[in-house]
Structures are given as C-alpha cells and as structure tokens.
Short mmCIF file of N, CA, C and O in Angstrom, two decimals:
data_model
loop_
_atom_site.label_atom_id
_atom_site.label_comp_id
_atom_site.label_asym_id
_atom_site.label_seq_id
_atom_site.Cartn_x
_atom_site.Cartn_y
_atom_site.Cartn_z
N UNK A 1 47.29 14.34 -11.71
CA UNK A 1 47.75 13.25 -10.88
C UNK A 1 48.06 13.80 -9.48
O UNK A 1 48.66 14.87 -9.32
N UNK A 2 47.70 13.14 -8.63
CA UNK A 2 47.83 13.42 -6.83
C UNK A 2 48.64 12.57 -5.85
O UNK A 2 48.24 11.41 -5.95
N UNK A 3 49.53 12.65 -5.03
CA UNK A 3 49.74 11.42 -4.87
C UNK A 3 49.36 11.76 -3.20
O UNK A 3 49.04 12.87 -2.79
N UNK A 4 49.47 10.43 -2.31
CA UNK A 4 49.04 10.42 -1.03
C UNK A 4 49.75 11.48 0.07
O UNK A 4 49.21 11.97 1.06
N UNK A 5 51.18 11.69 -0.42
CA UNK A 5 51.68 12.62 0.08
C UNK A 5 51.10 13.91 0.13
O UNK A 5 51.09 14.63 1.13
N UNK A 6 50.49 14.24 -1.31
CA UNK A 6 49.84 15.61 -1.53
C UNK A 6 48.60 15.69 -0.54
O UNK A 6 48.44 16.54 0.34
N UNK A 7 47.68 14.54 -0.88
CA UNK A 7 46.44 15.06 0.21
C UNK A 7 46.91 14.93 1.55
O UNK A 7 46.09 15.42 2.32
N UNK A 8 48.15 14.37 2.27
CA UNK A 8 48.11 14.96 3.76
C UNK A 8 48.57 16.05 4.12
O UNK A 8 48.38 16.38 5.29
N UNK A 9 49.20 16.80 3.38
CA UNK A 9 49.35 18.26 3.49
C UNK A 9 47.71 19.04 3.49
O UNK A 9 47.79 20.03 4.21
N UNK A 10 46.64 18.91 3.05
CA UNK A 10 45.55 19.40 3.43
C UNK A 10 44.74 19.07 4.22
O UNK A 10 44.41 17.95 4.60
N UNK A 11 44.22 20.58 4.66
CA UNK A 11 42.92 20.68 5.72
C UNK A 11 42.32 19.47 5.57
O UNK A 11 42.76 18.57 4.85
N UNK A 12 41.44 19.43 6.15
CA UNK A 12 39.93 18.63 5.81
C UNK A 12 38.93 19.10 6.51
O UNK A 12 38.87 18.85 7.71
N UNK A 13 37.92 19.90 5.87
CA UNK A 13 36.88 20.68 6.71
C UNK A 13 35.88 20.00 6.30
O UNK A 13 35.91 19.41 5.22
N UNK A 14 34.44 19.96 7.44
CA UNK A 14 33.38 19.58 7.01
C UNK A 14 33.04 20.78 6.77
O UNK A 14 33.43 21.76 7.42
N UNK A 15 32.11 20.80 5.59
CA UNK A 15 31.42 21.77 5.04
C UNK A 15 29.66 22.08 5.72
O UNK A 15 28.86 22.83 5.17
N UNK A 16 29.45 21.45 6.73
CA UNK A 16 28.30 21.16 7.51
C UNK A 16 28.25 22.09 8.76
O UNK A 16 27.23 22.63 9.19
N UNK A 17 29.38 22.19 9.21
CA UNK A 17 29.89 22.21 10.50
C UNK A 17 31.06 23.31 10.13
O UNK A 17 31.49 23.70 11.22
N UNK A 18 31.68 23.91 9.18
CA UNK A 18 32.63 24.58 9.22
C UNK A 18 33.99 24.32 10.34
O UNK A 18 34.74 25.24 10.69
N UNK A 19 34.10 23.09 10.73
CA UNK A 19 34.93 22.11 11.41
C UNK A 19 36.12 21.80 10.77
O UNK A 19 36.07 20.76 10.11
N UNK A 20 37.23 22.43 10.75
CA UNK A 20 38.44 21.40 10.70
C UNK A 20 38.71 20.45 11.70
O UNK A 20 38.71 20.49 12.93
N UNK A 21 38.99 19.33 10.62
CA UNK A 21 38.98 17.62 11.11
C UNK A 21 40.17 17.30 11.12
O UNK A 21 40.53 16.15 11.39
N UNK A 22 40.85 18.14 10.86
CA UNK A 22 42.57 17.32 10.48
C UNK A 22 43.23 17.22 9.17
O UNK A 22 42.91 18.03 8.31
N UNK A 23 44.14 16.28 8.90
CA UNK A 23 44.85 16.29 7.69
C UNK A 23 44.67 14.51 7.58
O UNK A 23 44.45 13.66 8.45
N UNK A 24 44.81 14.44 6.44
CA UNK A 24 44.86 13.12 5.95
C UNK A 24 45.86 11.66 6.61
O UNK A 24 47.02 11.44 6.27
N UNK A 25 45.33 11.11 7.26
CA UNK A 25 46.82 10.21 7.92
C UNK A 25 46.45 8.67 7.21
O UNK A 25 47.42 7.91 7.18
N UNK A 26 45.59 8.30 6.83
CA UNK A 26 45.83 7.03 5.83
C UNK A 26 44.32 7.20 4.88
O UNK A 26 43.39 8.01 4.89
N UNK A 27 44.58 6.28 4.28
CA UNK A 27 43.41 5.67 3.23
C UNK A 27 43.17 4.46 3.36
O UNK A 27 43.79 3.52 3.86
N UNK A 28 41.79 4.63 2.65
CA UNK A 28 41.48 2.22 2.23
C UNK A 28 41.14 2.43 0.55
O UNK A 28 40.42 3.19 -0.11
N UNK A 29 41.74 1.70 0.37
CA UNK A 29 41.70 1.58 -1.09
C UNK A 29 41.04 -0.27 -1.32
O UNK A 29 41.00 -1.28 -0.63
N UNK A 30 40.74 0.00 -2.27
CA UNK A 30 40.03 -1.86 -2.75
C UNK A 30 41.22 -2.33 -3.85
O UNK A 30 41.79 -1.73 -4.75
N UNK A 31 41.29 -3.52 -3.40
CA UNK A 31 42.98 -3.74 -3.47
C UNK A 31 42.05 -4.91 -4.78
O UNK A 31 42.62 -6.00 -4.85
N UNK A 32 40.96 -4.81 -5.62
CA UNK A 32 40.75 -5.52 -6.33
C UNK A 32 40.27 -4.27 -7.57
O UNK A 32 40.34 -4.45 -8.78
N UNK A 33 39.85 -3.17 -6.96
CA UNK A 33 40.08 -2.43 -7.98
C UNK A 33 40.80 -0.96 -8.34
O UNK A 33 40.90 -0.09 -9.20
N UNK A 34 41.20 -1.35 -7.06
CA UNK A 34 42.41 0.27 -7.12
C UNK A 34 41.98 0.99 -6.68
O UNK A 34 42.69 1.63 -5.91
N UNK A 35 40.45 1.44 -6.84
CA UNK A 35 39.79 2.65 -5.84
C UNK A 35 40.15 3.06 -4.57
O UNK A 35 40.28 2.37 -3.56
N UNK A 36 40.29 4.18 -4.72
CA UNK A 36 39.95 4.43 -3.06
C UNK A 36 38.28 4.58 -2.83
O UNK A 36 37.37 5.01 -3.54
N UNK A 37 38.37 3.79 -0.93
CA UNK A 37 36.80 3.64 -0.85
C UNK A 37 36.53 4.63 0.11
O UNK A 37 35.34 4.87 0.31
N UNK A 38 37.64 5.45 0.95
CA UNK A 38 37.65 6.54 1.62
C UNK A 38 38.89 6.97 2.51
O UNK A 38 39.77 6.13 2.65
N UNK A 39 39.02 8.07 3.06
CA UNK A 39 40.01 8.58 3.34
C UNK A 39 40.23 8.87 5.31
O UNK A 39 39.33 9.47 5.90
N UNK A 40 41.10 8.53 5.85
CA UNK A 40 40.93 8.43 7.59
C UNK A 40 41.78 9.34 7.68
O UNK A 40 42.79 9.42 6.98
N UNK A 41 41.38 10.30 8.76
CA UNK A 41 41.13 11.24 9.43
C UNK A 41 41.88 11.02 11.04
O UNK A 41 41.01 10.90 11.90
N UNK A 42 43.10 10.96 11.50
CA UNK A 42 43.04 10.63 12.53
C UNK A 42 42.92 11.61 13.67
O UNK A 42 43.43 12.73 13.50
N UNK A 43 42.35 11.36 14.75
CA UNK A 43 41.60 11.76 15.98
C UNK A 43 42.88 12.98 16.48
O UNK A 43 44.01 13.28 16.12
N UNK A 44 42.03 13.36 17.36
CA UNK A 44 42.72 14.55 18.16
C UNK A 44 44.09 13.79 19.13
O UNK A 44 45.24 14.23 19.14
N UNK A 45 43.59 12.54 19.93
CA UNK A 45 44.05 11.75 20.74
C UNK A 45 44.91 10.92 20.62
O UNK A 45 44.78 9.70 20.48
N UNK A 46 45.98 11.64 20.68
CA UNK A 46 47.56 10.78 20.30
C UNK A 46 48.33 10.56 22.00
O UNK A 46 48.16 11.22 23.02
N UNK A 47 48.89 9.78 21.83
CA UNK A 47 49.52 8.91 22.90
C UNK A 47 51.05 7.96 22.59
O UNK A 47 51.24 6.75 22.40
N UNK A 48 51.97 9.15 22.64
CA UNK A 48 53.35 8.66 22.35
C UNK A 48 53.24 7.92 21.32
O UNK A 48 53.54 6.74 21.22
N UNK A 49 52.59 8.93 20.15
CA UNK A 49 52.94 8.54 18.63
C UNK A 49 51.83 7.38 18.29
O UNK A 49 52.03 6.60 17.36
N UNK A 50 50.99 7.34 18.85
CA UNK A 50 49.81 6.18 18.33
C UNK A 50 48.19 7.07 18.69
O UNK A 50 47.68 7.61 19.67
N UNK A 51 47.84 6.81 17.24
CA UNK A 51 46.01 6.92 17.21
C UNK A 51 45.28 6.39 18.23
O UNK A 51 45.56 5.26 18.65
N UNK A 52 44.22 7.13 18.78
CA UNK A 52 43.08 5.94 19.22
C UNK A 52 42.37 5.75 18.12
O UNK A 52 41.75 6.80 17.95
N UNK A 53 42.08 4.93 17.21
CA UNK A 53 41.45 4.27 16.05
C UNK A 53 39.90 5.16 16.48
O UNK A 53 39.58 5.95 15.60
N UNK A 54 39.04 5.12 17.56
CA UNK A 54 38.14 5.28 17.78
C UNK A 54 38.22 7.10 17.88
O UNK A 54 37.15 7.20 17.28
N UNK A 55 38.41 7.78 18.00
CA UNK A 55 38.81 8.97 17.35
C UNK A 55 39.26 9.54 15.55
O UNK A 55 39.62 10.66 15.19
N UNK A 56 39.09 8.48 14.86
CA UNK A 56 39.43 8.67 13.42
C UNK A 56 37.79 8.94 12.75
O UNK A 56 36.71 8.36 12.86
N UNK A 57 38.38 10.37 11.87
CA UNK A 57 37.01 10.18 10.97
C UNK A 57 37.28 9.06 9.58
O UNK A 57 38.25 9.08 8.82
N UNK A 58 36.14 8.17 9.54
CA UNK A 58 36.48 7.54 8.30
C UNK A 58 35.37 8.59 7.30
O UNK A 58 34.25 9.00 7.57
N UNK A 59 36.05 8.75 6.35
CA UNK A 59 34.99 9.53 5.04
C UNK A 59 35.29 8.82 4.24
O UNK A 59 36.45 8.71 3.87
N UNK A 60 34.20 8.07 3.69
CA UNK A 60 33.90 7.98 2.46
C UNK A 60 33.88 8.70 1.35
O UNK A 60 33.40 9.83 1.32
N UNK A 61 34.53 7.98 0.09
CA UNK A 61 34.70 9.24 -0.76
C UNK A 61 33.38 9.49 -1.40
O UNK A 61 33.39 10.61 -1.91
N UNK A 62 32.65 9.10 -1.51
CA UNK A 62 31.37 9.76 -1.66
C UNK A 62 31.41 11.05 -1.32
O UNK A 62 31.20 12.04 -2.02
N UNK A 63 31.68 10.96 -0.16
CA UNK A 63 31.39 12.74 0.08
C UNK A 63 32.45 13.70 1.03
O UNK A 63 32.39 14.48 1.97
N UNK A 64 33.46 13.06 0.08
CA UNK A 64 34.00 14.18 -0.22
C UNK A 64 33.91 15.01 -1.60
O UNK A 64 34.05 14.45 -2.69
N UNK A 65 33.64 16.51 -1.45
CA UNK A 65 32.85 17.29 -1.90
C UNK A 65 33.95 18.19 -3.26
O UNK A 65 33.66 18.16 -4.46
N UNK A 66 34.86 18.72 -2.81
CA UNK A 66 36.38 19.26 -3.62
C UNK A 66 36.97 18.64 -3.12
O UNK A 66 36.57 18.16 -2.06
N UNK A 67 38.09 18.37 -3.59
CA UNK A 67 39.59 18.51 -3.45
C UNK A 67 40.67 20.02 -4.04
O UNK A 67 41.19 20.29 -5.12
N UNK A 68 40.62 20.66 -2.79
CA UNK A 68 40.92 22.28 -3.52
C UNK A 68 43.25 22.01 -3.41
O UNK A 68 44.02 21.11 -3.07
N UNK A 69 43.35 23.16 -3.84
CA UNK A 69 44.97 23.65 -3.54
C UNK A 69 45.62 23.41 -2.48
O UNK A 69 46.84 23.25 -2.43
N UNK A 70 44.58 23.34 -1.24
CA UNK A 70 45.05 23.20 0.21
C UNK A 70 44.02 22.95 1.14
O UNK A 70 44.15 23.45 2.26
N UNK A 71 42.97 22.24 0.87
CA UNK A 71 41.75 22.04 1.32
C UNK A 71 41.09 21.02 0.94
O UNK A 71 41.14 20.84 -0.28
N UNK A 72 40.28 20.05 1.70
CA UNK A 72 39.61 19.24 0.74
C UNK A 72 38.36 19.17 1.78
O UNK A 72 38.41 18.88 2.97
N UNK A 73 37.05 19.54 0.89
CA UNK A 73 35.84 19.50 1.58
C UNK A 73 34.79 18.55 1.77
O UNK A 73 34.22 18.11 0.78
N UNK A 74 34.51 18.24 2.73
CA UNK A 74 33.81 17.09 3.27
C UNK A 74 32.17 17.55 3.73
O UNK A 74 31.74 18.61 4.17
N UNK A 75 31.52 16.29 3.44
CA UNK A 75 29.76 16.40 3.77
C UNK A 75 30.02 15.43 4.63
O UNK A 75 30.40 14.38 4.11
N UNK A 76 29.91 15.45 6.14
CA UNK A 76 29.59 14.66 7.65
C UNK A 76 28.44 15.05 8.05
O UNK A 76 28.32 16.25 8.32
N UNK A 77 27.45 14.29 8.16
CA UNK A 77 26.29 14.86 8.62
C UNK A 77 25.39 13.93 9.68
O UNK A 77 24.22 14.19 9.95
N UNK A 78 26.21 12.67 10.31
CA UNK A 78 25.74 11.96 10.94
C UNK A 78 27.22 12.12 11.98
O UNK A 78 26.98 11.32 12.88
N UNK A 79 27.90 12.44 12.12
CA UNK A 79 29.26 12.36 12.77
C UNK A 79 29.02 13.93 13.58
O UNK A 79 28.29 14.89 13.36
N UNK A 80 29.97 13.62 14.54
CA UNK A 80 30.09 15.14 15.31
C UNK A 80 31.03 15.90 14.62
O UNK A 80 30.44 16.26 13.59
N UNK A 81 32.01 16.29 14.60
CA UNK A 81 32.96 16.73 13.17
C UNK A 81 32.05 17.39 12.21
O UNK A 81 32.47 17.79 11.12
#
C-alpha cells in the first residue's frame, strides 16, 4: 500500500532523457473508478506559491515504468523532459 504522500517524496526521472522532472505535486484519478489516470509533475515556474499549469508534466500512468524506494521512472518521449 502507497499513499500520495509517499510518491511526493520521489524523484521522477525520465528514463529517455536521464532528466529529473521533479517530485509528484498532484494526481487525476477517475472518480468512477478509483484509478489513477496519471500523475502531474509541476513545472520549474513558481510565482509566490502558484504553478504555471503550462509548465506541468502530465504522465500518464501508462508509462510510468517503476515505482522504486525513492524514484519513480518515467517513458516521455514526445515531451522535452
């Protein structure tokens, strides 16, 4: 069991790019079946405590690749990241 707290304590590297992307700052989950449908990434570009939305990686959990101890690895291969 994992809870949301746990994955923002980890990296998030693309495994493409050997890129750290950040740490976990929200999710989307499908509120009809509980899934999560992927995990956001927020941007470099903070501004007195607020995201630019347009700086967030969204990943799909598709591909994300592990979920390690302190790491969780990502396939981006259309994204700069």
């Amino acid at each position: 069991m994992m809870r949301i707290s746990d994955l923002q304590a980890k990296d998030i590297v693309n495994m493409q790019t050997g890129k750290r992307l950040g740490n976990v700052g929200d999710i989307d989950i499908n509120i009809e079946t509980g899934q999560v449908e992927a995990i956001i990434v927020g941007g470099s570009a903070k501004m007195m405590g607020f995201f630019n939305k347009e700086d967030d990686y969204i990943i799909p959990w598709p591909n994300i690749v592990k979920i390690g101890s302190d790491v969780i690895l990502v396939n981006l291969y259309d994204q700069e990241g």
